Tab-separated table of C-alpha atoms in Angstrom:
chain	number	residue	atom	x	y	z
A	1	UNK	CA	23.678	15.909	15.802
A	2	UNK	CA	20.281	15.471	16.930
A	3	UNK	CA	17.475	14.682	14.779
A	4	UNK	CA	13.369	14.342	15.213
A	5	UNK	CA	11.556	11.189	14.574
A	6	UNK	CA	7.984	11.762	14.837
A	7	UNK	CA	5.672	8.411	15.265
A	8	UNK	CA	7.017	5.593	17.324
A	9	UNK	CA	4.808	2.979	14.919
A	10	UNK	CA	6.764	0.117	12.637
A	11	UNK	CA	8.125	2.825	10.579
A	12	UNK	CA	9.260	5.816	13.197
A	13	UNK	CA	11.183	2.973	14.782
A	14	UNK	CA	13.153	1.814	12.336
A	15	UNK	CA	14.183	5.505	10.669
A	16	UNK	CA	14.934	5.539	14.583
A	17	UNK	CA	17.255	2.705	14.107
A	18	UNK	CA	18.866	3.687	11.015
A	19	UNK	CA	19.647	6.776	12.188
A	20	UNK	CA	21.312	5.654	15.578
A	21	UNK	CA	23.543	3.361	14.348
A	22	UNK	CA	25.348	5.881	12.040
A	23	UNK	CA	25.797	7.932	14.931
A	24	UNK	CA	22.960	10.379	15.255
A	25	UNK	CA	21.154	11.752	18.260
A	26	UNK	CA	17.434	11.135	17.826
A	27	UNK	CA	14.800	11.981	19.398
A	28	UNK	CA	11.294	10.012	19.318
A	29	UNK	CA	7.761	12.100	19.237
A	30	UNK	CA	5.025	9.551	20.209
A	31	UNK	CA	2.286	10.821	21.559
A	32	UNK	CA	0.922	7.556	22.902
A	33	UNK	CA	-0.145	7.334	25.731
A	34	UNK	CA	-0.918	10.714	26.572
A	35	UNK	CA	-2.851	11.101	23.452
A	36	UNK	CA	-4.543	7.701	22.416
A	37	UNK	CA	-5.638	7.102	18.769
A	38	UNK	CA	-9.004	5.411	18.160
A	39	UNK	CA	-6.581	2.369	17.295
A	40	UNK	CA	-3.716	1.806	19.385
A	41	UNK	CA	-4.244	-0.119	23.173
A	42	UNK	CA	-0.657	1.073	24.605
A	43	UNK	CA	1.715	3.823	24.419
A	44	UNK	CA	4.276	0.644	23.221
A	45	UNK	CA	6.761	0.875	20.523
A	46	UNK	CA	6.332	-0.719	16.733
A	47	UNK	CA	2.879	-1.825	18.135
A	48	UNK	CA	0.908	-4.203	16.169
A	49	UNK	CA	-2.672	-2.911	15.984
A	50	UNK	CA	-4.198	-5.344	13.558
A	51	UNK	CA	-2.716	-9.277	13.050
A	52	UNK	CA	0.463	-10.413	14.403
A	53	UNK	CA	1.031	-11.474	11.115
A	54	UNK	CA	3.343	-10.290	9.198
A	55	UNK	CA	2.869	-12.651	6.143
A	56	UNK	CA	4.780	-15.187	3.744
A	57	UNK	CA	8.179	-15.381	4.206
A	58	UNK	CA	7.958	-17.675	0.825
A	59	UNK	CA	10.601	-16.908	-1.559
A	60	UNK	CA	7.851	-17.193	-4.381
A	61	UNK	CA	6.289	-14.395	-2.638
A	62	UNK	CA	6.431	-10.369	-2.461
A	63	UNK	CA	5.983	-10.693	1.035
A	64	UNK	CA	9.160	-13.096	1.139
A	65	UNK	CA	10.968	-11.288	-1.049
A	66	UNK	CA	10.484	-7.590	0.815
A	67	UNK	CA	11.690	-9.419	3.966
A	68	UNK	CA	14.957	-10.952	2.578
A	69	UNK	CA	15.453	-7.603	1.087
A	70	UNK	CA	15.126	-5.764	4.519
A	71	UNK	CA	17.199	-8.509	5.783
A	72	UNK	CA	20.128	-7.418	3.337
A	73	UNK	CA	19.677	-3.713	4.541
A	74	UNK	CA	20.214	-4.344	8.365
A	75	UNK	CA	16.528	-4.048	9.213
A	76	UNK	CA	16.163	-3.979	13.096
A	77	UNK	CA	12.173	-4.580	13.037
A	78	UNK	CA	12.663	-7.860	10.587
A	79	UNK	CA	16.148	-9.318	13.104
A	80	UNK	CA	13.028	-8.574	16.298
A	81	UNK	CA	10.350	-9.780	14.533
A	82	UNK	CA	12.039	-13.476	14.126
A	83	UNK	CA	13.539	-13.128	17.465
A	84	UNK	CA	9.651	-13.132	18.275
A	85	UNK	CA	8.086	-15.191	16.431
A	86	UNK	CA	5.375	-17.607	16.929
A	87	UNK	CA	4.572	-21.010	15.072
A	88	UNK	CA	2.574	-19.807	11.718
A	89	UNK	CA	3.631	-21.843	9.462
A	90	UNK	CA	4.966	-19.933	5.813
A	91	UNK	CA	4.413	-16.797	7.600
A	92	UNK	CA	5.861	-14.645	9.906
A	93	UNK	CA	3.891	-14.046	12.895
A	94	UNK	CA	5.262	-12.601	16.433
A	95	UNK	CA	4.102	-12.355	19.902
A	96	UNK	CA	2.940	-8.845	19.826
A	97	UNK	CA	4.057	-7.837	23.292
A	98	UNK	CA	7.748	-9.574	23.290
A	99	UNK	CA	8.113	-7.746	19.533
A	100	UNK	CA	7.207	-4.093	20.643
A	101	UNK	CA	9.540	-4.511	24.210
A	102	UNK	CA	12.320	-5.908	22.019
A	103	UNK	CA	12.606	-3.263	19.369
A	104	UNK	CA	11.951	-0.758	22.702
A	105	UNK	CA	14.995	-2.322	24.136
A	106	UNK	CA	17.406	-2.547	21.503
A	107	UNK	CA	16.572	1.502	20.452
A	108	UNK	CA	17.052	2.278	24.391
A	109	UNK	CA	20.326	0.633	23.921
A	110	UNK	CA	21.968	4.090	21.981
A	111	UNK	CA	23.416	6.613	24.518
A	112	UNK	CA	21.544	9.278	22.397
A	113	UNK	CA	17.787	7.940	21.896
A	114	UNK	CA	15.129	9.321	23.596
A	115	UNK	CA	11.609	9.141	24.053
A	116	UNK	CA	9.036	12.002	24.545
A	117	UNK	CA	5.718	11.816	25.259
A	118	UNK	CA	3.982	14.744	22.983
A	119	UNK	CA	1.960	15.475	20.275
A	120	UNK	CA	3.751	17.666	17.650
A	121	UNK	CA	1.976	19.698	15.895
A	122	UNK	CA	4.987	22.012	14.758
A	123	UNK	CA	7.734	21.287	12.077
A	124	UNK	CA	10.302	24.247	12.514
A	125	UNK	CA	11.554	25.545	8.962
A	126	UNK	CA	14.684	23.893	8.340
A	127	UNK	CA	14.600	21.018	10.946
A	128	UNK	CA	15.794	17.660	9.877
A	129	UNK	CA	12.994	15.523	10.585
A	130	UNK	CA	11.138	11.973	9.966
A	131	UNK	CA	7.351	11.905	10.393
A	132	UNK	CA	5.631	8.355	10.233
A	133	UNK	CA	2.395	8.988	12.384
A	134	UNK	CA	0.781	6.617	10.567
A	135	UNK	CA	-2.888	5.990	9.145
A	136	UNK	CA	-4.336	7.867	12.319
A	137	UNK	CA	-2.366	11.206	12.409
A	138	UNK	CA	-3.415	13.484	14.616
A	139	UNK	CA	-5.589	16.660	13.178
A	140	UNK	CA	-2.987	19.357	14.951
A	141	UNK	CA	-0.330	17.412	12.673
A	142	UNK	CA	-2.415	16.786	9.954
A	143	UNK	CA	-2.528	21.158	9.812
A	144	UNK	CA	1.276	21.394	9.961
A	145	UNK	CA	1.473	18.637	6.960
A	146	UNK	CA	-1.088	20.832	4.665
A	147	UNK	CA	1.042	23.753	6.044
A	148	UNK	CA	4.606	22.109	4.640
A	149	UNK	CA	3.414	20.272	1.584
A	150	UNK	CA	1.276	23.562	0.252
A	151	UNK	CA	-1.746	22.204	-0.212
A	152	UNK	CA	-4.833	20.533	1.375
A	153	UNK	CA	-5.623	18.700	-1.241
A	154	UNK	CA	-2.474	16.598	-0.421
A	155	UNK	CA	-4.062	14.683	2.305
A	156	UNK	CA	-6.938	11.741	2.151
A	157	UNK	CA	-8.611	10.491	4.925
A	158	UNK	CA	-10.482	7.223	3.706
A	159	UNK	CA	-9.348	4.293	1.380
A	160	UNK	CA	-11.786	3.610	-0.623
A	161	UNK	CA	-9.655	1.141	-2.944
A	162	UNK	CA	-10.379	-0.745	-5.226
A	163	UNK	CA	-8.569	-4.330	-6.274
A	164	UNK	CA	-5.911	-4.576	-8.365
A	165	UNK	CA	-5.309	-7.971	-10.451
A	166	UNK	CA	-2.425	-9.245	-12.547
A	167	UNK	CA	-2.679	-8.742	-16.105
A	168	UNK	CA	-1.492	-12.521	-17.016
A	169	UNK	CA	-4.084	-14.010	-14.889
A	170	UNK	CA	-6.757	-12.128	-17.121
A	171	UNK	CA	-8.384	-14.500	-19.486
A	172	UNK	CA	-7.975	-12.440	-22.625
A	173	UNK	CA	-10.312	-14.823	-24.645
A	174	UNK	CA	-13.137	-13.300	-22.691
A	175	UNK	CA	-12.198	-9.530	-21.992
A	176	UNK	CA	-11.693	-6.892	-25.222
A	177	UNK	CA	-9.824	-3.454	-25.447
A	178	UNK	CA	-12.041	-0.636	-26.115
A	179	UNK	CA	-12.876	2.991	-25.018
A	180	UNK	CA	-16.451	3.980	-24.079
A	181	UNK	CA	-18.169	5.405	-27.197
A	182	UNK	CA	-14.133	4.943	-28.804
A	183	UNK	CA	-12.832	7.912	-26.966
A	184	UNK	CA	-9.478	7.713	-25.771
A	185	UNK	CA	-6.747	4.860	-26.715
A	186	UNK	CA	-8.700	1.546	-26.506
A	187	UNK	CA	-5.743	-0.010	-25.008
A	188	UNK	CA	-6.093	1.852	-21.726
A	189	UNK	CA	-9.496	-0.498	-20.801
A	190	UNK	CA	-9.798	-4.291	-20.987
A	191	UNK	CA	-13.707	-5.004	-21.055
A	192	UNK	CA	-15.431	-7.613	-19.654
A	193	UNK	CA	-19.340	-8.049	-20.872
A	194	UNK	CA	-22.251	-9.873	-18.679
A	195	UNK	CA	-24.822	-11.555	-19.931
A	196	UNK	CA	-27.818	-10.912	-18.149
A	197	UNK	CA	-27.944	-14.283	-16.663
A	198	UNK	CA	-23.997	-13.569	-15.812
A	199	UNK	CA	-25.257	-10.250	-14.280
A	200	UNK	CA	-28.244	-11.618	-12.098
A	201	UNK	CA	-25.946	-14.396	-10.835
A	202	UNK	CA	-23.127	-12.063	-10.407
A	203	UNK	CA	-25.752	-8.900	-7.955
A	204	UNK	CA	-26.855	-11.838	-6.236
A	205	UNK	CA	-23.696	-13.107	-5.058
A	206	UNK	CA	-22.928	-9.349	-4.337
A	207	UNK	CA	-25.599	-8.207	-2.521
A	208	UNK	CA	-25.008	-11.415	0.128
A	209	UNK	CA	-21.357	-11.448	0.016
A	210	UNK	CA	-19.690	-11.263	4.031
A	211	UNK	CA	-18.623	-7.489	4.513
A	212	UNK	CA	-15.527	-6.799	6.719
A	213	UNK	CA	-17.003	-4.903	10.320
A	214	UNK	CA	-16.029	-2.046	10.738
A	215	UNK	CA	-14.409	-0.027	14.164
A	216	UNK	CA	-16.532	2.644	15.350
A	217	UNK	CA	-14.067	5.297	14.205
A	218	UNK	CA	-14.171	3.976	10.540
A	219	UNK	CA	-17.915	4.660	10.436
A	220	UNK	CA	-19.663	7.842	9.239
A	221	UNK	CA	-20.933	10.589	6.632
A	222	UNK	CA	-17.578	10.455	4.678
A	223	UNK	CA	-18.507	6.924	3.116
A	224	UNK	CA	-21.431	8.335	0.747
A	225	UNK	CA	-18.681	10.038	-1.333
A	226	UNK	CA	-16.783	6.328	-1.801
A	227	UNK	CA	-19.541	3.792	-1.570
A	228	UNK	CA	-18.694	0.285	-1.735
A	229	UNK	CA	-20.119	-1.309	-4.708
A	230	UNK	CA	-22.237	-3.709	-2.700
A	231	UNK	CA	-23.801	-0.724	-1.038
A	232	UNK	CA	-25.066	0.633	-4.593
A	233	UNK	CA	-25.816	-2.536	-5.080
A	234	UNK	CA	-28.288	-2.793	-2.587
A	235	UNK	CA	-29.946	0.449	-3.639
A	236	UNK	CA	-31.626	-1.512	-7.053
A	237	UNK	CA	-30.594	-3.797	-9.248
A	238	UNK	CA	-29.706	-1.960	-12.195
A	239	UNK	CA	-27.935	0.874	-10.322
A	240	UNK	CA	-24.905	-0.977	-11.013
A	241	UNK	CA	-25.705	-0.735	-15.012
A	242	UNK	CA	-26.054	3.283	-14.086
A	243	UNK	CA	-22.879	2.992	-12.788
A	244	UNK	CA	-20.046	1.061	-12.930
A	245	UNK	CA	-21.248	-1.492	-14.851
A	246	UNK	CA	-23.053	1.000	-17.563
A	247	UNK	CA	-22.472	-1.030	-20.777
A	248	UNK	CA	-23.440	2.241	-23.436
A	249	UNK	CA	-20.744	3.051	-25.552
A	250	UNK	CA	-18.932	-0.272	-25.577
A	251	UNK	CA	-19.028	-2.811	-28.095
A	252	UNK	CA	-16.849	-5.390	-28.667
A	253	UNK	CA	-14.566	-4.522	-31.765
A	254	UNK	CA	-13.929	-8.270	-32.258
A	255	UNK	CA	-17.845	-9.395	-33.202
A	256	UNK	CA	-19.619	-6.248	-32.443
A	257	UNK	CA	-21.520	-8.169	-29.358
A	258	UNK	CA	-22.817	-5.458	-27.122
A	259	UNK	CA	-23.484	-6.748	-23.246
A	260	UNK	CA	-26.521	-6.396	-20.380
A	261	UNK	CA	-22.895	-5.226	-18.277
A	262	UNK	CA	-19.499	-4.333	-18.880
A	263	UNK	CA	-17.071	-4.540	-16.049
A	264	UNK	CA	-14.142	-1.976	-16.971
A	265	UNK	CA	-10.606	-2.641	-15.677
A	266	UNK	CA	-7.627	0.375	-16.259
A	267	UNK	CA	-4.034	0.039	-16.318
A	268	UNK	CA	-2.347	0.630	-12.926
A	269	UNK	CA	0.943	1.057	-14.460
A	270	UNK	CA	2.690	2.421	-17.767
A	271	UNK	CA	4.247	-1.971	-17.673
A	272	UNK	CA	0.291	-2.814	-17.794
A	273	UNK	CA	1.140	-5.877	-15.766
A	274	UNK	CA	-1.880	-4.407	-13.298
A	275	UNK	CA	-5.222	-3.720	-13.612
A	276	UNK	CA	-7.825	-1.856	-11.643
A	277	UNK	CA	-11.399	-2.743	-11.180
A	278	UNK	CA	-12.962	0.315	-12.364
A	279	UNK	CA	-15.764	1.869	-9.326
A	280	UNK	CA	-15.250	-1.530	-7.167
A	281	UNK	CA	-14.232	-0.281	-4.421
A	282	UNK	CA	-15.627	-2.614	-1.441
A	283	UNK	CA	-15.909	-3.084	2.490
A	284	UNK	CA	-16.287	-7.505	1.242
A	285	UNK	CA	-14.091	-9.643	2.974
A	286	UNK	CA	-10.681	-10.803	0.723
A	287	UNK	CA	-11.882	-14.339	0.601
A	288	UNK	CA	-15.791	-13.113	-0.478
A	289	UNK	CA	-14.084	-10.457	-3.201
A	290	UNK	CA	-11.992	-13.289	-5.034
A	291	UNK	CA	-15.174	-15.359	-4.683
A	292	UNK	CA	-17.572	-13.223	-6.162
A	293	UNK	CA	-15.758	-10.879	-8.326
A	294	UNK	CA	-14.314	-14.055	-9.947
A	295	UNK	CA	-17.497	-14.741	-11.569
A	296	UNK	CA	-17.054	-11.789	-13.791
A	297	UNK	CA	-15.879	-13.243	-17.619
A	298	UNK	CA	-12.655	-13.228	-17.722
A	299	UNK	CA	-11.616	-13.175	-14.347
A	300	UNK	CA	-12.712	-16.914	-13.518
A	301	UNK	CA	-8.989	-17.385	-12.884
A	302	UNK	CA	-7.930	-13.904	-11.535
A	303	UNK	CA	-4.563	-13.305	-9.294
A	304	UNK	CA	-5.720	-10.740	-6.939
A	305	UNK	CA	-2.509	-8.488	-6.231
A	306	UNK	CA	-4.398	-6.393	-3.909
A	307	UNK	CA	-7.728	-6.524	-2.328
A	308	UNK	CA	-10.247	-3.524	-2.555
A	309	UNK	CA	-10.515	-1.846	1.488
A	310	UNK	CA	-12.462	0.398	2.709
A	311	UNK	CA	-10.897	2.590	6.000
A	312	UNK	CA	-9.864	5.247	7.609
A	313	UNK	CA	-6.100	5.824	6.509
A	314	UNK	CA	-4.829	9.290	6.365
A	315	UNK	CA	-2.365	9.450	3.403
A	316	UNK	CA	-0.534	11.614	1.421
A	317	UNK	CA	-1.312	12.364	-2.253
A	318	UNK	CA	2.726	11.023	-2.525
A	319	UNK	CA	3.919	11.320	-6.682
A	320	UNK	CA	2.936	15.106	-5.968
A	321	UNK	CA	4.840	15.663	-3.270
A	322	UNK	CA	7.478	13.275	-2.197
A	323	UNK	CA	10.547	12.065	-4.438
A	324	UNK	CA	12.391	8.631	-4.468
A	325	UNK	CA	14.610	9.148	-1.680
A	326	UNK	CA	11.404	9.864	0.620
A	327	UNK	CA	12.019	13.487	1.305
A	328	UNK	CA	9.834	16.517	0.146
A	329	UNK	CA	10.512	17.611	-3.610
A	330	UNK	CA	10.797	21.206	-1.786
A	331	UNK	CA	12.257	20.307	1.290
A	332	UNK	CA	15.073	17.706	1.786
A	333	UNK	CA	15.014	17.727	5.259
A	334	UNK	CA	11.425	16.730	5.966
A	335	UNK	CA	11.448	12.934	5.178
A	336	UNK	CA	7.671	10.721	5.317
A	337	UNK	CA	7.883	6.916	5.957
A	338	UNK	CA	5.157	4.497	7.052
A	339	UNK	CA	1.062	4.266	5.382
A	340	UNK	CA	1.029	7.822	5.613
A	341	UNK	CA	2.938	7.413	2.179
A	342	UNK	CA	0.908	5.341	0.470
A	343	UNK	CA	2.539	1.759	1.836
A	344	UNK	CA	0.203	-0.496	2.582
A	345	UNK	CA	1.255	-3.078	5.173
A	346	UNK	CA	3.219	-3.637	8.263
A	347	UNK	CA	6.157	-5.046	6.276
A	348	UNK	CA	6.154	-2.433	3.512
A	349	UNK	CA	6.019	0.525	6.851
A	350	UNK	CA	9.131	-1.033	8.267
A	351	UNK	CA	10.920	-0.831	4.650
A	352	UNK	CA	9.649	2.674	4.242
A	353	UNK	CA	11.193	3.957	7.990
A	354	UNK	CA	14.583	2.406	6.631
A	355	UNK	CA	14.903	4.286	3.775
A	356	UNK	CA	13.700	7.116	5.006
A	357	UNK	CA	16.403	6.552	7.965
A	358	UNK	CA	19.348	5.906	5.339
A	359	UNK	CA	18.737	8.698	3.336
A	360	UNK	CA	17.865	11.865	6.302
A	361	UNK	CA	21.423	10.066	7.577
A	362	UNK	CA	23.086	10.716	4.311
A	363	UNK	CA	21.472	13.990	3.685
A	364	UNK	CA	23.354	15.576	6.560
A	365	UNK	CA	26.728	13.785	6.325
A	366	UNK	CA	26.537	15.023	2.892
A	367	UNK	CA	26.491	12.025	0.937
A	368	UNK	CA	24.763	11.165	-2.006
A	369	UNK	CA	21.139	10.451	-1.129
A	370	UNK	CA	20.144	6.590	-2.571
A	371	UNK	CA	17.058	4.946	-4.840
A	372	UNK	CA	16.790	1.628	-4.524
A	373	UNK	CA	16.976	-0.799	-7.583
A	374	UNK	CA	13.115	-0.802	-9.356
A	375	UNK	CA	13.842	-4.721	-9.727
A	376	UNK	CA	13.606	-4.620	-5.596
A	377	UNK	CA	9.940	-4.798	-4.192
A	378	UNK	CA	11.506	-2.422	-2.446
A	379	UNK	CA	12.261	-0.391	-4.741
A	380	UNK	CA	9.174	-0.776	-6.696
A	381	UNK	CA	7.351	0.400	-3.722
A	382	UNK	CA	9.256	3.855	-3.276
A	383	UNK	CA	8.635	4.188	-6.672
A	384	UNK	CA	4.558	3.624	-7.172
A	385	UNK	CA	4.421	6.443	-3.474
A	386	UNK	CA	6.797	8.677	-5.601
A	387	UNK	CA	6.203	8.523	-9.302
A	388	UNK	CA	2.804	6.386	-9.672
A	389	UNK	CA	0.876	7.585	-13.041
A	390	UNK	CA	-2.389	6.367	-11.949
A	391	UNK	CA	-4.807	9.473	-11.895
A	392	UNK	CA	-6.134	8.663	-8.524
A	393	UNK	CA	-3.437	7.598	-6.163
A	394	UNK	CA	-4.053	4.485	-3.776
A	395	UNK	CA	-1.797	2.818	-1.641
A	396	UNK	CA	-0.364	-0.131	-2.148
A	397	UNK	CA	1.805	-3.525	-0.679
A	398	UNK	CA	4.162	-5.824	-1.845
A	399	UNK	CA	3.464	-7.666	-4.680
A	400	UNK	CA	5.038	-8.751	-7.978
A	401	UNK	CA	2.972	-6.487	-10.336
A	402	UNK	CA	5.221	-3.565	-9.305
A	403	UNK	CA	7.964	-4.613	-10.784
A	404	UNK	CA	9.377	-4.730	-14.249
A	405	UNK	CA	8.287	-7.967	-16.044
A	406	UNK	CA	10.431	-11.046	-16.684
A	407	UNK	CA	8.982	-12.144	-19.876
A	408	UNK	CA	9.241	-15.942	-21.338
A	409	UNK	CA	8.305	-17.885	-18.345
A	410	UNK	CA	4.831	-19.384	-18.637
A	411	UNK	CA	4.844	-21.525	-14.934
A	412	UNK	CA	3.548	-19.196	-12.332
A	413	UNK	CA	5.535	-20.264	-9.381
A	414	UNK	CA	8.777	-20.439	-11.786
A	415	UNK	CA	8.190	-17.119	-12.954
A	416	UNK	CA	7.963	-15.428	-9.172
A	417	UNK	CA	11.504	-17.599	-8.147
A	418	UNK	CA	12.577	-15.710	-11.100
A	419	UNK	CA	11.814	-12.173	-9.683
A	420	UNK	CA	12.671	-13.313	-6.265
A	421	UNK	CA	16.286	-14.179	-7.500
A	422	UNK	CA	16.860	-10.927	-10.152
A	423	UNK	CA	15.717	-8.857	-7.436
A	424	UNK	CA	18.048	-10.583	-4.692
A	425	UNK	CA	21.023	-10.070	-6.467
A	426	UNK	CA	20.310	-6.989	-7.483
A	427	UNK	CA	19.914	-5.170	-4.058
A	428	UNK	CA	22.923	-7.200	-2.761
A	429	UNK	CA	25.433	-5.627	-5.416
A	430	UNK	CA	23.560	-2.574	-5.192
A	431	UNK	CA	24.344	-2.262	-1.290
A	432	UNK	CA	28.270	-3.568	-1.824
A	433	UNK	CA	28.381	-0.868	-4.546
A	434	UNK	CA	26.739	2.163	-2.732
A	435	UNK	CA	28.009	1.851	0.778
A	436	UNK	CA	24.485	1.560	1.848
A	437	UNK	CA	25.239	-0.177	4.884
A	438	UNK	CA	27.451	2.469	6.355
């Protein structure tokens, strides 16, 4: 049987893989190089447009630990990416060209892969298919997806994220629960008040922090809507306290201290092992953001999960549309994989393409379609693009927060060996169990 594969990115490729080597046909849409995104240099396979990096392989890391998981699951982008590598010390870099010709190679190896140079911009009813065009889909594909998924709402086309830290690097000396003006459950805020001498420091710092530059094709009207906070910023001093830093309606229910600022940061997930920084979303550069947002009381000592970006990233409003397995909630033949699902990262794209491989192959041999284990980064990744609760959904990489809490471990780097481990076993006797592999 032949099957469609549309994107020939990190995550195209490996659903590519997955498929071929239980025996299906497929065939691989890239449009590259006929039709060039703003991005991309070549019409090359599993090209790397940003770094060559492809980040810790640490096993106190969620970057090491997604790898070792891929590892377990017969990943052919993680086998070519350490076939490639380059001295980087804990991390996993690769020499960009010798990585895209050797995944290119070993797909070419199948009898039944091929390669066509088109833009789709037509799903046929019914068609088993893969699409993983990436952050830069094209707008004649970008149609057909508002077309299948029933709504144009489904689609964004900037992150304008803001960073997530982990709840047990919060000081909670210095940050309080409460709702503005006590509406809502208090628990659903932590608080963190500024002085004004805390605040002047703190829009100084901002207002002069070292801002990411952005391509060309990343610039434009679209940014007003999701300004970065260092932009308000820049438009007064206090439009901050207008804003995202009002302090009305919140008082501290432990001495009744009221503040010049209140940062606010929400719950990212029903565990609350996450919080958001409420309105900062920034264009700073990760080493200025944990800098300067680090001054604000309470986050002196802050583990930044994720770092706020600001881009152009087409991606798919996911928990409404998607399910675990990867496949349309309406639609079980039409499988997503890559950033267009709300993975952020080359790593996490590869790990998306492979289950979206495993389960389109299962789907038509009629097997029982698979969820990884929610102790897997893995796992907790599928689940945060198909079941997040957060009210506005943002994408998202590996990282410990997303998965269920080991509790009673106070070291740090003991704690993350733990997950590392639980979460190792657990998708090894999970794939001896399911028949993943097959």
């Amino acid at each position: 049987m032949r099957v469609k594969v549309i994107g020939g990115g990190l995550a195209g490729s490996e659903a590519c893989y997955q498929l071929l080597k239980r025996g299906f046909e497929v065939d691989l849409y890239e449009m590259r190089p006929v039709k060039m995104t703003p991005c991309h240099r070549s019409g090359d396979l599993a090209e790397l447009v940003c770094s060559n990096s492809l980040k810790s392989v640490s096993e106190d890391s969620a970057s090491g630990m997604l790898k070792s998981e891929l590892k377990a699951m017969d990943s052919l982008l993680i086998r070519m990416a350490e076939e490639s590598a380059v001295p980087a010390g804990s991390a996993l870099a690769v020499d960009r060209e010798k990585f895209s010709n050797k995944v290119t190679a070993a797909l070419c190896d199948f009898g039944g892969f091929r390669i066509i140079g088109e833009e789709v911009v037509k799903i046929e009813d019914g068609e088993p298919a893969v699409i993983a065009t990436g952050p830069l889909t094209s707008d004649g594909l970008i149609d057909e997806i508002d077309r299948i998924t029933g709504d144009k709402d489904n689609l964004h086309f900037y992150d304008a994220v803001a960073p997530i830290v982990s709840a047990d690097s919060i000081d909670g000396d210095k940050v309080f629960p409460a709702s503005r003006y006590n509406k809502g459950e208090a628990s659903d805020y932590l608080n963190a008040g500024m002085t004004k001498d805390e605040y002047d420091a703190f829009y100084e710092e901002l207002i002069r922090g070292e801002k990411v530059i952005l391509k060309e094709f990343e610039k434009g009207e679209l940014f007003e809507s999701c300004m970065p906070i260092e932009e308000m910023a820049r438009r007064g001093k206090d439009t901050l306290r207008f804003g995202m830093l009002k302090p009305v309606g919140i008082t501290n229910p432990n001495n009744g201290e009221r503040y010049y600022a209140v940062a606010q940061l929400r719950k990212e997930n029903v565990e609350a092992t996450m919080y958001n920084l409420v309105g900062f979303q920034t264009n700073l550069t990760f080493k200025e953001q944990k800098r300067i947002f680090s001054m604000i009381p309470g986050l002196n000592n802050a583990e930044f999960l994720r770092y706020g970006v600001m881009h152009r990233n087409t991606f798919m409003n996911s928990p409404k549309v998607l399910c675990g397995y990867g496949c349309l909630k309406d639609n079980e033949n039409i499988f997503f994989a890559g950033q267009i699902t709300g993975v952020e990262g080359y790593v996490e794209s590869m790990m998306s393409g492979l289950i979206a491989g495993v389960n389109l192959s299962r789907k038509l041999r009629g097997l029982e379609m698979l969820t990884l284990p929610d102790t897997t980064v893995s796992g907790g990744l599928m689940k945060h693009v198909s079941a997040s609760v957060s009210e506005d959904f943002e994408p998202m990489n590996a990282n410990f927060g997303i998965l269920p809490e080991i509790k009673g471990i106070r070291d740090k780097k003991q704690r993350k060996r733990a997950y590392f481990e639980r979460g190792i076993n657990d998708i090894k006797a999970f794939i001896e169990k399911s028949g993943f592999l097959s």
